[in-house]
Coordinates of C-alpha atoms in Angstrom, one line a residue:
M17 CA 189.8 0.9 -49.6
K18 CA 187.6 -1.2 -51.8
R19 CA 185.2 -3.2 -49.6
A20 CA 182.9 -6.0 -50.8
L21 CA 180.2 -8.1 -49.3
T22 CA 179.6 -11.7 -50.1
P23 CA 176.1 -12.3 -48.8
G24 CA 174.3 -15.6 -48.2
T25 CA 172.6 -17.8 -45.7
F26 CA 175.6 -20.2 -45.4
D27 CA 173.5 -23.0 -43.9
P28 CA 176.2 -24.3 -43.8
I29 CA 179.2 -22.8 -45.5
T30 CA 180.6 -25.1 -48.1
A31 CA 183.9 -25.5 -50.0
G32 CA 182.1 -23.8 -52.9
H33 CA 181.3 -20.7 -50.8
I34 CA 184.9 -20.7 -49.5
E35 CA 186.3 -20.8 -53.0
I36 CA 184.2 -17.8 -54.2
I37 CA 185.0 -15.8 -51.0
T38 CA 188.8 -16.6 -51.4
R39 CA 188.7 -15.5 -55.0
A40 CA 186.9 -12.3 -54.1
S41 CA 189.5 -11.7 -51.4
R42 CA 192.2 -11.5 -54.1
T43 CA 190.3 -8.7 -55.8
F44 CA 189.1 -6.5 -52.9
D45 CA 190.9 -4.9 -50.0
E46 CA 188.4 -6.4 -47.6
V47 CA 185.6 -8.9 -48.0
I48 CA 182.8 -9.1 -45.5
V49 CA 180.9 -12.4 -45.5
A50 CA 177.4 -11.2 -44.7
V51 CA 175.5 -14.1 -43.1
A52 CA 171.8 -13.4 -43.5
A53 CA 169.4 -14.4 -40.7
S54 CA 167.0 -15.8 -43.4
P55 CA 164.3 -17.0 -41.0
K56 CA 161.9 -17.8 -43.9
K57 CA 164.4 -20.5 -45.0
N58 CA 164.2 -22.3 -41.7
P59 CA 167.9 -22.8 -41.4
L60 CA 169.3 -25.9 -39.8
F61 CA 171.9 -23.9 -37.9
S62 CA 171.1 -20.7 -35.9
L63 CA 172.5 -17.4 -37.1
D64 CA 175.2 -17.5 -34.3
E65 CA 176.2 -21.1 -35.3
R66 CA 176.5 -20.1 -39.0
V67 CA 178.6 -17.1 -38.2
A68 CA 180.8 -19.1 -35.9
L69 CA 181.3 -21.9 -38.5
A70 CA 182.0 -19.3 -41.3
R71 CA 184.6 -17.5 -39.0
E72 CA 186.3 -20.8 -38.3
A73 CA 186.3 -21.9 -41.9
L74 CA 187.7 -18.6 -43.1
K75 CA 190.1 -17.8 -40.3
D76 CA 193.2 -18.2 -42.5
V77 CA 192.0 -15.6 -45.1
P78 CA 193.4 -12.4 -43.7
N79 CA 191.2 -9.8 -45.4
V80 CA 187.9 -11.5 -44.8
R81 CA 185.6 -11.0 -41.9
V82 CA 182.3 -12.5 -41.1
E83 CA 179.3 -10.5 -39.9
P84 CA 175.6 -11.4 -39.3
F85 CA 172.9 -9.3 -40.7
T86 CA 169.1 -9.0 -40.8
G87 CA 167.1 -6.8 -43.1
L88 CA 168.0 -5.6 -46.6
L89 CA 171.4 -6.2 -48.1
V90 CA 171.6 -2.7 -49.4
D91 CA 171.1 -1.3 -45.9
F92 CA 173.8 -3.6 -44.5
A93 CA 176.1 -2.7 -47.4
R94 CA 175.7 1.0 -46.5
E95 CA 176.3 0.3 -42.8
M96 CA 179.5 -1.6 -43.7
E97 CA 180.6 1.0 -46.2
A98 CA 180.7 -1.7 -48.9
T99 CA 180.3 -0.7 -52.5
V100 CA 180.2 -4.1 -54.1
A101 CA 178.2 -7.3 -53.6
V102 CA 180.0 -10.4 -54.8
K103 CA 177.8 -13.4 -55.8
G104 CA 178.8 -16.9 -56.8
L105 CA 177.1 -18.5 -59.8
R106 CA 176.9 -22.3 -60.3
A107 CA 174.3 -22.7 -63.1
I108 CA 171.8 -20.8 -65.2
T109 CA 169.2 -21.2 -62.4
D110 CA 171.5 -19.3 -60.0
F111 CA 171.8 -16.6 -62.6
E112 CA 168.0 -16.1 -63.0
Y113 CA 167.5 -15.7 -59.2
E114 CA 170.6 -13.5 -58.8
F115 CA 169.7 -11.4 -61.8
Q116 CA 166.3 -10.6 -60.2
Q117 CA 168.0 -9.8 -56.8
T118 CA 170.5 -7.6 -58.5
A119 CA 167.8 -5.6 -60.3
L120 CA 165.9 -5.1 -57.1
N121 CA 169.0 -4.1 -55.2
Y122 CA 169.8 -1.6 -57.9
Q123 CA 166.4 0.0 -57.6
L124 CA 166.9 0.3 -53.8
D125 CA 170.5 1.5 -54.1
P126 CA 172.1 2.2 -57.5
Q127 CA 175.5 2.8 -55.7
L128 CA 175.8 -0.9 -54.8
E129 CA 177.4 -2.8 -57.6
T130 CA 177.0 -6.5 -58.0
I131 CA 179.8 -8.7 -59.4
F132 CA 179.4 -12.4 -60.3
I133 CA 182.1 -15.0 -59.9
M134 CA 181.6 -18.3 -61.7
S135 CA 182.1 -21.3 -59.6
S136 CA 184.9 -23.7 -60.5
P137 CA 183.6 -26.8 -62.3
E138 CA 184.4 -28.9 -59.2
Y139 CA 181.8 -27.0 -57.2
M140 CA 179.1 -26.3 -59.7
Y141 CA 176.9 -29.0 -58.3
L142 CA 177.5 -28.2 -54.7
S143 CA 174.9 -26.4 -52.5
S144 CA 174.2 -26.2 -48.8
S145 CA 170.9 -27.9 -49.3
V146 CA 172.6 -30.9 -50.9
V147 CA 175.1 -31.1 -48.1
R148 CA 172.4 -31.0 -45.5
E149 CA 170.5 -33.7 -47.2
I150 CA 173.5 -36.0 -47.5
A151 CA 174.4 -35.4 -43.9
S152 CA 170.8 -36.0 -42.8
Y153 CA 171.2 -39.6 -44.1
H154 CA 174.5 -39.9 -42.4
G155 CA 176.4 -39.8 -45.7
S156 CA 179.9 -38.4 -45.8
V157 CA 180.2 -34.7 -46.6
E158 CA 183.8 -34.2 -45.6
Q159 CA 184.9 -33.5 -49.1
F160 CA 182.3 -30.7 -49.5
V161 CA 182.7 -28.7 -46.3
P162 CA 185.5 -27.6 -43.8
A163 CA 186.2 -29.9 -40.9
C164 CA 184.4 -27.7 -38.4
V165 CA 181.2 -27.9 -40.5
N166 CA 181.5 -31.7 -41.0
E167 CA 181.7 -32.0 -37.2
A168 CA 178.7 -29.7 -36.6
L169 CA 176.6 -31.6 -39.1
Q170 CA 177.5 -34.9 -37.5
K171 CA 176.3 -33.5 -34.2
K172 CA 173.1 -32.1 -35.6
F173 CA 172.2 -35.5 -37.2
A174 CA 173.5 -37.8 -34.5

């Protein structure tokens, strides 16, 4: 079985994330959406909330499961018996950051391969931080996120 991880903070999960995860699910037998605790990022949603939202958003993708993690990605990948990390790329700035992370992960565990999937043009501008900002000003984000996330954002910023 070829198992991959798609790691991220997912604060919150967006249509862009879902697109990358769904595309990865067509390539691998199983995709584990690895929701990072990321306390240094001061997430809007708790780890449990982010996991629950991702599970709801991805419930119709049969070979995808969502798991929380803390610590190093390479350790979590070993624990999950995943051999590939799938990362989405939107722009050259994503590449620079992901390139650095991939090099570090390779030094920590050369057995963990990283594969990049380019975002579709319709999602190249989309990020969780943009979604949070729009929602914080009570702007509509329903075209950028699943219904469960839209509802959760409305409650957070009510």
